[in-house]
Amino acid sequence: MKVAGEWLRPLRVAAAGDAVVVIDQRLLPHRLAFETLATPQAVHHAIREMVVRGAPLIGATAAYGLALALKTDASDSAVEAQAAWLKAARPTAVNLAWALDRMVRHVRARPVPARAAAAWALAGHIAEEDVDVNRRIGEHGLPLLREIAARRGVDPGRPLNVLTHCNAGWLATVDWGTATSPIYQAHEAGLPLHVWVDETRPRNQGASLTAWELGQAGVPHTLIADNAGGHLMQHGQVDLVIVGCDRVTARGDACNKIGTYLKALAAFDNGVPFYVAMPTSTLDLAVSDGLAEIPIEERRSREVTHLAGLAESGQVIEVAIAPAGTPAANPAFDVTPARLVTALITERGVVAAEERALRALMAQTL
Ligand code: MRU
């Protein structure tokens, strides 16, 4: 996407070709800064500390992390150990394991001296593929938006209202985003639309990342407190919800950023279509019951008890919002049961959130 007129990606290969450069997403929207990751340790740290975040982006970044590790030691045991260590950086999004398993299969089929170069090339391929996959998610999502807009009748004074949660935008991928891809494509096609952006406590990915990137792209949007979505739906101000996902199970349960489930409940109660944008790399057919089987990352309580923001002095500061020592729980994701999901928008097409349809989708030869 373009930022201040310049094409940017949240992940790219450094000019010297020996490292990757990422946007430090912890600093947005206040500062656009880049970090060079030249070692597997730096990649692991960037994923764990959410310098890079978003399921597809952590998968692609981890692939480069493994490629960097293999420059030092590409033996079978090193490949397995490094992949396992990178996988553990964040537990919930399956794209991390998906990308690393793919890398491991690819390199283990090659002689040791050829592995580092093969890994680097595959990491590049995974990144490019992500761009194409997300573009296609947008192509499949756009007709849905047009259909809902045609049913309701939209014009620039009364645009199509889309609600999204967290950041499943281009910052969370290598480009386009997943949930935002249909939005960007609808905007480019001239469909009048407006996005309600959930702030997404506790880390505020909606306020700091989605609002920033929609602003850069010129897509009309309004930031709302997480608790406002249900009220807006009750008053007919949301035409559809599109969210991203971190893992979708064989039966269609969708795990995504904490708070997604509450939006799905409100959407269901109000007859608002609730779509999940899902690259098929996020589908985990080995898991069925999302509530019982998906590991939910528990993050630091400080993310709940404190807030970071830009002070009038121009400094980014952190402030406490709870009495010192207040115990706080911080589950980072939740699971929306398949019955609340209207459909999944994938790069292969729009599919029902149910096992037979998902297995048939994956059985298609491309
Ligand atoms: O904790 P985060 O910021 O990595 O969580 C991100 C999300 O939950 C996204 O919605 C999901 O990864 C999909 S990104 C295309």
mmCIF file of C-alpha atoms and ligand atoms in Angstrom:
data_model
loop_
_atom_site.group_PDB
_atom_site.id
_atom_site.type_symbol
_atom_site.label_atom_id
_atom_site.label_comp_id
_atom_site.label_asym_id
_atom_site.label_seq_id
_atom_site.Cartn_x
_atom_site.Cartn_y
_atom_site.Cartn_z
ATOM 1 C CA MET A 1 0.000 0.000 0.000
ATOM 2 C CA LYS A 2 1.043 3.618 -0.333
ATOM 3 C CA VAL A 3 2.107 5.657 2.676
ATOM 4 C CA ALA A 4 2.603 9.353 1.995
ATOM 5 C CA GLY A 5 2.772 8.560 -1.716
ATOM 6 C CA GLU A 6 5.390 5.818 -1.341
ATOM 7 C CA TRP A 7 4.800 2.079 -1.809
ATOM 8 C CA LEU A 8 5.519 0.288 1.431
ATOM 9 C CA ARG A 9 5.313 -3.200 2.804
ATOM 10 C CA PRO A 10 5.531 -4.178 6.476
ATOM 11 C CA LEU A 11 8.136 -6.807 5.509
ATOM 12 C CA ARG A 12 10.786 -6.578 2.810
ATOM 13 C CA VAL A 13 14.251 -7.898 2.111
ATOM 14 C CA ALA A 14 17.071 -5.482 3.019
ATOM 15 C CA ALA A 15 19.043 -4.014 0.121
ATOM 16 C CA ALA A 16 22.049 -6.224 0.869
ATOM 17 C CA GLY A 17 19.804 -9.300 0.715
ATOM 18 C CA ASP A 18 21.013 -10.642 4.057
ATOM 19 C CA ALA A 19 18.248 -9.472 6.409
ATOM 20 C CA VAL A 20 14.644 -8.334 6.432
ATOM 21 C CA VAL A 21 13.311 -4.898 7.237
ATOM 22 C CA VAL A 22 10.016 -4.589 9.078
ATOM 23 C CA ILE A 23 7.851 -1.729 10.258
ATOM 24 C CA ASP A 24 8.001 -1.510 14.046
ATOM 25 C CA GLN A 25 4.246 -1.693 14.649
ATOM 26 C CA ARG A 26 4.623 -0.870 18.331
ATOM 27 C CA LEU A 27 5.390 2.723 17.382
ATOM 28 C CA LEU A 28 2.498 3.381 15.024
ATOM 29 C CA PRO A 29 0.577 5.600 14.513
ATOM 30 C CA HIS A 30 2.934 8.077 16.151
ATOM 31 C CA ARG A 31 6.110 7.139 14.339
ATOM 32 C CA LEU A 32 6.809 5.170 11.161
ATOM 33 C CA ALA A 33 10.075 3.427 11.978
ATOM 34 C CA PHE A 34 11.771 0.364 10.602
ATOM 35 C CA GLU A 35 13.743 -2.402 12.231
ATOM 36 C CA THR A 36 16.269 -4.620 10.475
ATOM 37 C CA LEU A 37 16.141 -8.267 11.492
ATOM 38 C CA ALA A 38 19.414 -9.983 10.641
ATOM 39 C CA THR A 39 19.383 -12.956 12.998
ATOM 40 C CA PRO A 40 16.854 -15.615 14.027
ATOM 41 C CA GLN A 41 17.007 -14.156 17.554
ATOM 42 C CA ALA A 42 15.934 -10.765 16.210
ATOM 43 C CA VAL A 43 13.064 -12.389 14.307
ATOM 44 C CA HIS A 44 11.928 -14.346 17.377
ATOM 45 C CA HIS A 45 12.012 -11.183 19.480
ATOM 46 C CA ALA A 46 10.108 -9.186 16.823
ATOM 47 C CA ILE A 47 7.308 -11.764 16.754
ATOM 48 C CA ARG A 48 7.090 -12.236 20.524
ATOM 49 C CA GLU A 49 7.149 -8.524 21.291
ATOM 50 C CA MET A 50 4.726 -7.699 18.448
ATOM 51 C CA VAL A 51 7.098 -5.529 16.427
ATOM 52 C CA VAL A 52 5.416 -7.579 13.704
ATOM 53 C CA ARG A 53 2.010 -9.050 14.382
ATOM 54 C CA GLY A 54 -1.000 -10.356 12.488
ATOM 55 C CA ALA A 55 -1.222 -14.029 11.530
ATOM 56 C CA PRO A 56 0.024 -13.933 7.904
ATOM 57 C CA LEU A 57 2.827 -11.472 8.658
ATOM 58 C CA ILE A 58 4.231 -13.481 11.550
ATOM 59 C CA GLY A 59 4.195 -16.571 9.301
ATOM 60 C CA ALA A 60 6.177 -14.862 6.531
ATOM 61 C CA THR A 61 8.585 -13.199 8.984
ATOM 62 C CA ALA A 62 9.220 -16.501 10.769
ATOM 63 C CA ALA A 63 10.012 -18.144 7.424
ATOM 64 C CA TYR A 64 12.824 -15.607 6.984
ATOM 65 C CA GLY A 65 13.866 -16.252 10.581
ATOM 66 C CA LEU A 66 14.388 -19.924 9.818
ATOM 67 C CA ALA A 67 16.256 -19.076 6.619
ATOM 68 C CA LEU A 68 18.591 -16.836 8.648
ATOM 69 C CA ALA A 69 19.168 -19.619 11.179
ATOM 70 C CA LEU A 70 20.142 -22.097 8.474
ATOM 71 C CA LYS A 71 23.021 -19.879 7.350
ATOM 72 C CA THR A 72 24.827 -20.968 10.518
ATOM 73 C CA ASP A 73 23.690 -24.566 10.799
ATOM 74 C CA ALA A 74 21.451 -26.374 8.315
ATOM 75 C CA SER A 75 21.704 -29.868 9.803
ATOM 76 C CA ASP A 76 18.475 -31.829 10.370
ATOM 77 C CA SER A 77 18.606 -31.288 14.109
ATOM 78 C CA ALA A 78 19.183 -27.533 13.741
ATOM 79 C CA VAL A 79 16.325 -27.197 11.241
ATOM 80 C CA GLU A 80 13.923 -28.942 13.622
ATOM 81 C CA ALA A 81 15.122 -27.124 16.742
ATOM 82 C CA GLN A 82 15.054 -23.651 15.192
ATOM 83 C CA ALA A 83 11.601 -24.212 13.680
ATOM 84 C CA ALA A 84 10.212 -25.416 17.035
ATOM 85 C CA TRP A 85 11.730 -22.416 18.837
ATOM 86 C CA LEU A 86 10.319 -19.904 16.320
ATOM 87 C CA LYS A 87 6.895 -21.599 16.452
ATOM 88 C CA ALA A 88 6.763 -21.066 20.200
ATOM 89 C CA ALA A 89 7.138 -17.286 19.839
ATOM 90 C CA ARG A 90 3.346 -16.917 19.645
ATOM 91 C CA PRO A 91 0.999 -19.868 20.097
ATOM 92 C CA THR A 92 -2.392 -18.975 18.651
ATOM 93 C CA ALA A 93 -2.073 -18.040 14.973
ATOM 94 C CA VAL A 94 -1.551 -21.221 12.994
ATOM 95 C CA ASN A 95 0.149 -19.386 10.106
ATOM 96 C CA LEU A 96 3.348 -19.411 12.112
ATOM 97 C CA ALA A 97 3.406 -23.217 12.269
ATOM 98 C CA TRP A 98 2.064 -23.460 8.709
ATOM 99 C CA ALA A 99 4.932 -21.399 7.279
ATOM 100 C CA LEU A 100 7.609 -23.114 9.365
ATOM 101 C CA ASP A 101 6.360 -26.640 8.626
ATOM 102 C CA ARG A 102 6.406 -25.781 4.937
ATOM 103 C CA MET A 103 9.958 -24.462 5.240
ATOM 104 C CA VAL A 104 11.108 -27.572 7.115
ATOM 105 C CA ARG A 105 9.615 -29.945 4.514
ATOM 106 C CA HIS A 106 11.243 -27.943 1.724
ATOM 107 C CA VAL A 107 14.737 -27.801 3.178
ATOM 108 C CA ARG A 108 14.849 -31.332 4.544
ATOM 109 C CA ALA A 109 14.301 -32.612 1.006
ATOM 110 C CA ARG A 110 17.597 -30.943 0.003
ATOM 111 C CA PRO A 111 21.261 -31.598 0.751
ATOM 112 C CA VAL A 112 22.604 -29.627 3.718
ATOM 113 C CA PRO A 113 24.816 -27.223 1.694
ATOM 114 C CA ALA A 114 21.844 -26.176 -0.483
ATOM 115 C CA ARG A 115 19.438 -25.590 2.407
ATOM 116 C CA ALA A 116 20.135 -21.990 3.429
ATOM 117 C CA ALA A 117 19.667 -20.643 -0.109
ATOM 118 C CA ALA A 118 16.583 -22.805 -0.675
ATOM 119 C CA ALA A 119 15.079 -21.568 2.594
ATOM 120 C CA TRP A 120 15.675 -17.926 1.732
ATOM 121 C CA ALA A 121 14.055 -18.423 -1.676
ATOM 122 C CA LEU A 122 11.014 -20.168 -0.171
ATOM 123 C CA ALA A 123 10.589 -17.434 2.450
ATOM 124 C CA GLY A 124 10.465 -14.920 -0.408
ATOM 125 C CA HIS A 125 7.923 -17.079 -2.189
ATOM 126 C CA ILE A 126 5.723 -17.337 0.940
ATOM 127 C CA ALA A 127 5.791 -13.540 1.247
ATOM 128 C CA GLU A 128 4.867 -12.964 -2.399
ATOM 129 C CA GLU A 129 2.192 -15.633 -2.246
ATOM 130 C CA ASP A 130 0.638 -13.830 0.714
ATOM 131 C CA VAL A 131 0.221 -10.694 -1.397
ATOM 132 C CA ASP A 132 -1.536 -12.658 -4.122
ATOM 133 C CA VAL A 133 -3.738 -14.576 -1.661
ATOM 134 C CA ASN A 134 -4.905 -11.378 0.007
ATOM 135 C CA ARG A 135 -5.597 -9.682 -3.316
ATOM 136 C CA ARG A 136 -7.792 -12.649 -4.225
ATOM 137 C CA ILE A 137 -9.606 -12.514 -0.854
ATOM 138 C CA GLY A 138 -10.516 -8.962 -1.851
ATOM 139 C CA GLU A 139 -11.713 -10.084 -5.263
ATOM 140 C CA HIS A 140 -14.013 -12.672 -3.696
ATOM 141 C CA GLY A 141 -15.205 -10.295 -1.007
ATOM 142 C CA LEU A 142 -15.988 -7.374 -3.286
ATOM 143 C CA PRO A 143 -19.139 -8.959 -4.838
ATOM 144 C CA LEU A 144 -20.497 -9.551 -1.314
ATOM 145 C CA LEU A 145 -20.072 -5.884 -0.491
ATOM 146 C CA ARG A 146 -21.658 -4.877 -3.797
ATOM 147 C CA GLU A 147 -24.590 -7.228 -3.156
ATOM 148 C CA ILE A 148 -25.267 -5.848 0.326
ATOM 149 C CA ALA A 149 -24.862 -2.306 -0.985
ATOM 150 C CA ALA A 150 -27.300 -2.976 -3.839
ATOM 151 C CA ARG A 151 -29.871 -4.474 -1.451
ATOM 152 C CA ARG A 152 -29.692 -1.531 0.887
ATOM 153 C CA GLY A 153 -29.047 1.188 -1.658
ATOM 154 C CA VAL A 154 -25.986 3.344 -1.009
ATOM 155 C CA ASP A 155 -24.820 6.740 -2.117
ATOM 156 C CA PRO A 156 -21.973 9.004 -0.947
ATOM 157 C CA GLY A 157 -24.281 10.505 1.693
ATOM 158 C CA ARG A 158 -25.344 7.076 2.911
ATOM 159 C CA PRO A 159 -22.388 4.728 2.408
ATOM 160 C CA LEU A 160 -22.106 1.018 3.120
ATOM 161 C CA ASN A 161 -21.120 0.667 6.780
ATOM 162 C CA VAL A 162 -18.570 -2.039 7.531
ATOM 163 C CA LEU A 163 -17.396 -2.791 11.066
ATOM 164 C CA THR A 164 -13.995 -4.373 11.666
ATOM 165 C CA HIS A 165 -12.113 -5.474 14.766
ATOM 166 C CA CYS A 166 -8.382 -5.396 15.507
ATOM 167 C CA ASN A 167 -6.056 -4.988 12.539
ATOM 168 C CA ALA A 168 -6.430 -7.515 9.757
ATOM 169 C CA GLY A 169 -5.098 -4.913 7.372
ATOM 170 C CA TRP A 170 -2.031 -4.662 5.190
ATOM 171 C CA LEU A 171 0.091 -4.183 8.299
ATOM 172 C CA ALA A 172 -0.942 -7.666 9.433
ATOM 173 C CA THR A 173 0.053 -9.238 6.121
ATOM 174 C CA VAL A 174 2.638 -8.617 3.420
ATOM 175 C CA ASP A 175 0.125 -6.471 1.535
ATOM 176 C CA TRP A 176 -3.618 -5.768 1.122
ATOM 177 C CA GLY A 177 -4.643 -7.274 4.464
ATOM 178 C CA THR A 178 -7.347 -9.919 4.699
ATOM 179 C CA ALA A 179 -10.430 -8.210 6.191
ATOM 180 C CA THR A 180 -9.364 -4.936 4.589
ATOM 181 C CA SER A 181 -8.752 -6.338 1.119
ATOM 182 C CA PRO A 182 -12.445 -6.278 0.074
ATOM 183 C CA ILE A 183 -12.677 -2.839 1.697
ATOM 184 C CA TYR A 184 -9.710 -1.451 -0.254
ATOM 185 C CA GLN A 185 -10.959 -2.984 -3.478
ATOM 186 C CA ALA A 186 -14.491 -1.624 -2.941
ATOM 187 C CA HIS A 187 -13.040 1.807 -2.207
ATOM 188 C CA GLU A 188 -10.910 1.683 -5.369
ATOM 189 C CA ALA A 189 -13.963 0.606 -7.346
ATOM 190 C CA GLY A 190 -15.820 3.693 -6.175
ATOM 191 C CA LEU A 191 -18.350 1.968 -3.883
ATOM 192 C CA PRO A 192 -19.296 4.508 -1.213
ATOM 193 C CA LEU A 193 -18.280 2.913 2.058
ATOM 194 C CA HIS A 194 -17.386 3.796 5.608
ATOM 195 C CA VAL A 195 -15.610 1.659 8.201
ATOM 196 C CA TRP A 196 -16.328 1.522 11.921
ATOM 197 C CA VAL A 197 -12.973 0.732 13.522
ATOM 198 C CA ASP A 198 -13.085 -1.010 16.911
ATOM 199 C CA GLU A 199 -10.312 0.390 19.107
ATOM 200 C CA THR A 200 -9.492 -3.221 20.166
ATOM 201 C CA ARG A 201 -8.357 -3.083 23.756
ATOM 202 C CA PRO A 202 -6.004 -3.845 25.314
ATOM 203 C CA ARG A 203 -3.335 -3.196 22.663
ATOM 204 C CA ASN A 204 -5.537 -0.974 20.515
ATOM 205 C CA GLN A 205 -4.592 -2.403 17.126
ATOM 206 C CA GLY A 206 -7.762 -0.855 15.688
ATOM 207 C CA ALA A 207 -7.031 2.639 16.986
ATOM 208 C CA SER A 208 -3.322 2.639 16.262
ATOM 209 C CA LEU A 209 -3.017 0.466 13.141
ATOM 210 C CA THR A 210 -6.337 0.079 11.291
ATOM 211 C CA ALA A 211 -7.262 3.741 11.681
ATOM 212 C CA TRP A 212 -3.770 4.681 10.478
ATOM 213 C CA GLU A 213 -3.757 2.523 7.390
ATOM 214 C CA LEU A 214 -7.344 3.371 6.375
ATOM 215 C CA GLY A 215 -6.375 7.013 6.760
ATOM 216 C CA GLN A 216 -3.325 6.548 4.535
ATOM 217 C CA ALA A 217 -5.543 4.916 1.905
ATOM 218 C CA GLY A 218 -8.208 7.622 2.139
ATOM 219 C CA VAL A 219 -10.949 5.193 3.204
ATOM 220 C CA PRO A 220 -13.624 6.987 5.275
ATOM 221 C CA HIS A 221 -13.652 5.554 8.784
ATOM 222 C CA THR A 222 -14.632 6.306 12.375
ATOM 223 C CA LEU A 223 -12.916 4.962 15.466
ATOM 224 C CA ILE A 224 -15.244 3.563 18.114
ATOM 225 C CA ALA A 225 -14.802 2.185 21.601
ATOM 226 C CA ASP A 226 -15.039 -1.585 21.605
ATOM 227 C CA ASN A 227 -18.296 -1.435 23.496
ATOM 228 C CA ALA A 228 -20.054 0.706 20.856
ATOM 229 C CA GLY A 229 -20.493 -1.934 18.132
ATOM 230 C CA GLY A 230 -23.607 -3.574 19.577
ATOM 231 C CA HIS A 231 -25.352 -0.228 19.959
ATOM 232 C CA LEU A 232 -24.533 0.742 16.365
ATOM 233 C CA MET A 233 -25.874 -2.581 15.110
ATOM 234 C CA GLN A 234 -29.122 -2.143 17.063
ATOM 235 C CA HIS A 235 -29.568 1.188 15.314
ATOM 236 C CA GLY A 236 -29.034 -0.107 11.770
ATOM 237 C CA GLN A 237 -25.670 1.587 11.425
ATOM 238 C CA VAL A 238 -23.669 -1.515 10.533
ATOM 239 C CA ASP A 239 -24.387 -3.322 7.243
ATOM 240 C CA LEU A 240 -21.789 -6.037 7.698
ATOM 241 C CA VAL A 241 -18.866 -7.064 9.859
ATOM 242 C CA ILE A 242 -15.585 -8.328 8.393
ATOM 243 C CA VAL A 243 -12.845 -9.569 10.690
ATOM 244 C CA GLY A 244 -9.625 -11.492 10.224
ATOM 245 C CA CYS A 245 -8.673 -14.716 11.967
ATOM 246 C CA ASP A 246 -5.721 -16.463 13.555
ATOM 247 C CA ARG A 247 -6.958 -20.015 13.250
ATOM 248 C CA VAL A 248 -10.118 -21.542 11.818
ATOM 249 C CA THR A 249 -10.996 -25.114 12.701
ATOM 250 C CA ALA A 250 -12.281 -27.887 10.445
ATOM 251 C CA ARG A 251 -15.846 -27.206 11.588
ATOM 252 C CA GLY A 252 -15.502 -23.458 10.991
ATOM 253 C CA ASP A 253 -14.927 -22.051 14.482
ATOM 254 C CA ALA A 254 -12.933 -18.840 14.039
ATOM 255 C CA CYS A 255 -10.303 -17.745 16.525
ATOM 256 C CA ASN A 256 -9.402 -14.050 16.324
ATOM 257 C CA LYS A 257 -8.465 -11.090 18.507
ATOM 258 C CA ILE A 258 -10.186 -10.930 21.867
ATOM 259 C CA GLY A 259 -13.590 -9.256 21.543
ATOM 260 C CA THR A 260 -14.418 -10.724 18.147
ATOM 261 C CA TYR A 261 -16.875 -13.180 19.712
ATOM 262 C CA LEU A 262 -18.881 -10.368 21.323
ATOM 263 C CA LYS A 263 -19.161 -8.634 17.932
ATOM 264 C CA ALA A 264 -20.360 -11.883 16.378
ATOM 265 C CA LEU A 265 -23.036 -12.270 19.070
ATOM 266 C CA ALA A 266 -24.242 -8.724 18.542
ATOM 267 C CA ALA A 267 -24.225 -9.208 14.761
ATOM 268 C CA PHE A 268 -26.233 -12.432 15.087
ATOM 269 C CA ASP A 269 -28.787 -10.798 17.371
ATOM 270 C CA ASN A 270 -29.249 -7.947 14.919
ATOM 271 C CA GLY A 271 -29.258 -9.892 11.649
ATOM 272 C CA VAL A 272 -25.988 -8.274 10.525
ATOM 273 C CA PRO A 273 -23.859 -10.518 8.249
ATOM 274 C CA PHE A 274 -20.616 -11.522 9.983
ATOM 275 C CA TYR A 275 -17.791 -12.473 7.614
ATOM 276 C CA VAL A 276 -14.371 -13.847 8.457
ATOM 277 C CA ALA A 277 -11.611 -13.190 5.904
ATOM 278 C CA MET A 278 -9.398 -16.268 5.907
ATOM 279 C CA PRO A 279 -6.343 -17.120 3.848
ATOM 280 C CA THR A 280 -6.429 -20.910 3.688
ATOM 281 C CA SER A 281 -3.065 -20.924 5.492
ATOM 282 C CA THR A 282 -5.137 -20.012 8.581
ATOM 283 C CA LEU A 283 -7.315 -23.119 8.304
ATOM 284 C CA ASP A 284 -6.275 -25.846 10.733
ATOM 285 C CA LEU A 285 -8.034 -29.025 9.644
ATOM 286 C CA ALA A 286 -6.315 -30.926 12.457
ATOM 287 C CA VAL A 287 -8.463 -29.106 14.992
ATOM 288 C CA SER A 288 -12.259 -29.250 15.235
ATOM 289 C CA ASP A 289 -13.541 -27.731 18.486
ATOM 290 C CA GLY A 290 -12.024 -24.258 18.609
ATOM 291 C CA LEU A 291 -12.965 -23.657 22.238
ATOM 292 C CA ALA A 292 -11.329 -26.816 23.502
ATOM 293 C CA GLU A 293 -8.389 -27.176 21.169
ATOM 294 C CA ILE A 294 -6.922 -23.782 20.240
ATOM 295 C CA PRO A 295 -4.232 -22.506 22.621
ATOM 296 C CA ILE A 296 -5.113 -18.959 23.628
ATOM 297 C CA GLU A 297 -2.143 -16.693 24.230
ATOM 298 C CA GLU A 298 -2.215 -15.053 27.662
ATOM 299 C CA ARG A 299 -0.276 -11.814 27.511
ATOM 300 C CA ARG A 300 1.175 -9.532 30.167
ATOM 301 C CA SER A 301 -1.297 -7.963 32.600
ATOM 302 C CA ARG A 302 0.458 -4.625 32.097
ATOM 303 C CA GLU A 303 -1.236 -4.374 28.673
ATOM 304 C CA VAL A 304 -4.546 -4.145 30.559
ATOM 305 C CA THR A 305 -3.513 -1.972 33.494
ATOM 306 C CA HIS A 306 -1.572 0.569 31.414
ATOM 307 C CA LEU A 307 -2.107 2.534 28.213
ATOM 308 C CA ALA A 308 0.472 4.003 25.851
ATOM 309 C CA GLY A 309 -0.206 7.159 23.900
ATOM 310 C CA LEU A 310 1.130 10.425 22.566
ATOM 311 C CA ALA A 311 1.400 13.128 25.216
ATOM 312 C CA GLU A 312 0.996 16.804 24.361
ATOM 313 C CA SER A 313 4.754 17.090 24.814
ATOM 314 C CA GLY A 314 5.150 14.948 21.677
ATOM 315 C CA GLN A 315 6.535 12.019 23.680
ATOM 316 C CA VAL A 316 4.942 8.590 23.637
ATOM 317 C CA ILE A 317 4.259 7.793 27.267
ATOM 318 C CA GLU A 318 2.656 4.989 29.229
ATOM 319 C CA VAL A 319 0.115 5.711 31.926
ATOM 320 C CA ALA A 320 -1.557 3.513 34.532
ATOM 321 C CA ILE A 321 -5.361 3.234 34.323
ATOM 322 C CA ALA A 322 -5.904 0.957 37.325
ATOM 323 C CA PRO A 323 -4.859 1.066 40.969
ATOM 324 C CA ALA A 324 -1.250 -0.074 41.375
ATOM 325 C CA GLY A 325 -1.093 -3.808 41.851
ATOM 326 C CA THR A 326 -4.560 -4.567 40.423
ATOM 327 C CA PRO A 327 -4.589 -8.158 39.169
ATOM 328 C CA ALA A 328 -5.477 -8.232 35.463
ATOM 329 C CA ALA A 329 -6.126 -11.103 33.055
ATOM 330 C CA ASN A 330 -5.221 -10.736 29.409
ATOM 331 C CA PRO A 331 -6.407 -13.517 27.078
ATOM 332 C CA ALA A 332 -5.389 -12.217 23.650
ATOM 333 C CA PHE A 333 -7.815 -14.163 21.448
ATOM 334 C CA ASP A 334 -11.279 -15.687 21.556
ATOM 335 C CA VAL A 335 -13.200 -18.216 19.504
ATOM 336 C CA THR A 336 -16.348 -17.412 17.560
ATOM 337 C CA PRO A 337 -18.387 -20.591 17.040
ATOM 338 C CA ALA A 338 -19.113 -21.467 13.406
ATOM 339 C CA ARG A 339 -22.857 -20.953 13.907
ATOM 340 C CA LEU A 340 -22.273 -17.199 14.271
ATOM 341 C CA VAL A 341 -20.190 -16.898 11.084
ATOM 342 C CA THR A 342 -22.157 -16.016 7.936
ATOM 343 C CA ALA A 343 -19.320 -17.194 5.669
ATOM 344 C CA LEU A 344 -15.561 -17.280 5.293
ATOM 345 C CA ILE A 345 -13.974 -15.221 2.530
ATOM 346 C CA THR A 346 -10.921 -17.099 1.247
ATOM 347 C CA GLU A 347 -8.588 -16.760 -1.701
ATOM 348 C CA ARG A 348 -10.367 -19.772 -3.201
ATOM 349 C CA GLY A 349 -13.840 -18.282 -2.850
ATOM 350 C CA VAL A 350 -16.543 -17.645 -0.273
ATOM 351 C CA VAL A 351 -17.319 -20.745 1.764
ATOM 352 C CA ALA A 352 -19.728 -21.758 4.517
ATOM 353 C CA ALA A 353 -18.226 -22.163 7.986
ATOM 354 C CA GLU A 354 -18.844 -25.896 8.086
ATOM 355 C CA GLU A 355 -16.698 -28.975 7.779
ATOM 356 C CA ARG A 356 -17.947 -30.473 4.533
ATOM 357 C CA ALA A 357 -17.667 -27.172 2.664
ATOM 358 C CA LEU A 358 -14.203 -26.451 4.072
ATOM 359 C CA ARG A 359 -12.845 -29.903 3.222
ATOM 360 C CA ALA A 360 -14.328 -29.643 -0.303
ATOM 361 C CA LEU A 361 -12.702 -26.218 -0.721
ATOM 362 C CA MET A 362 -9.309 -27.592 0.252
ATOM 363 C CA ALA A 363 -9.725 -30.652 -1.992
ATOM 364 C CA GLN A 364 -10.118 -28.428 -5.072
ATOM 365 C CA THR A 365 -7.120 -28.558 -7.358
ATOM 366 C CA LEU A 366 -5.998 -25.072 -8.256
HETATM 367 O O1 MRU B 1 -2.261 -9.999 18.429
HETATM 368 P P1 MRU B 1 -2.270 -9.624 16.971
HETATM 369 O O2 MRU B 1 -2.230 -8.156 16.730
HETATM 370 O O3 MRU B 1 -1.219 -10.390 16.197
HETATM 371 O O4 MRU B 1 -3.683 -10.146 16.480
HETATM 372 C C1 MRU B 1 -4.060 -9.958 15.143
HETATM 373 C C2 MRU B 1 -5.394 -10.470 14.819
HETATM 374 O O5 MRU B 1 -6.104 -11.003 15.656
HETATM 375 C C3 MRU B 1 -5.807 -10.416 13.385
HETATM 376 O O6 MRU B 1 -7.173 -10.184 13.260
HETATM 377 C C4 MRU B 1 -5.458 -11.748 12.721
HETATM 378 O O7 MRU B 1 -4.131 -12.105 12.994
HETATM 379 C C5 MRU B 1 -5.672 -11.699 11.262
HETATM 380 S S1 MRU B 1 -4.501 -10.687 10.448
HETATM 381 C C6 MRU B 1 -4.825 -10.713 8.790
#
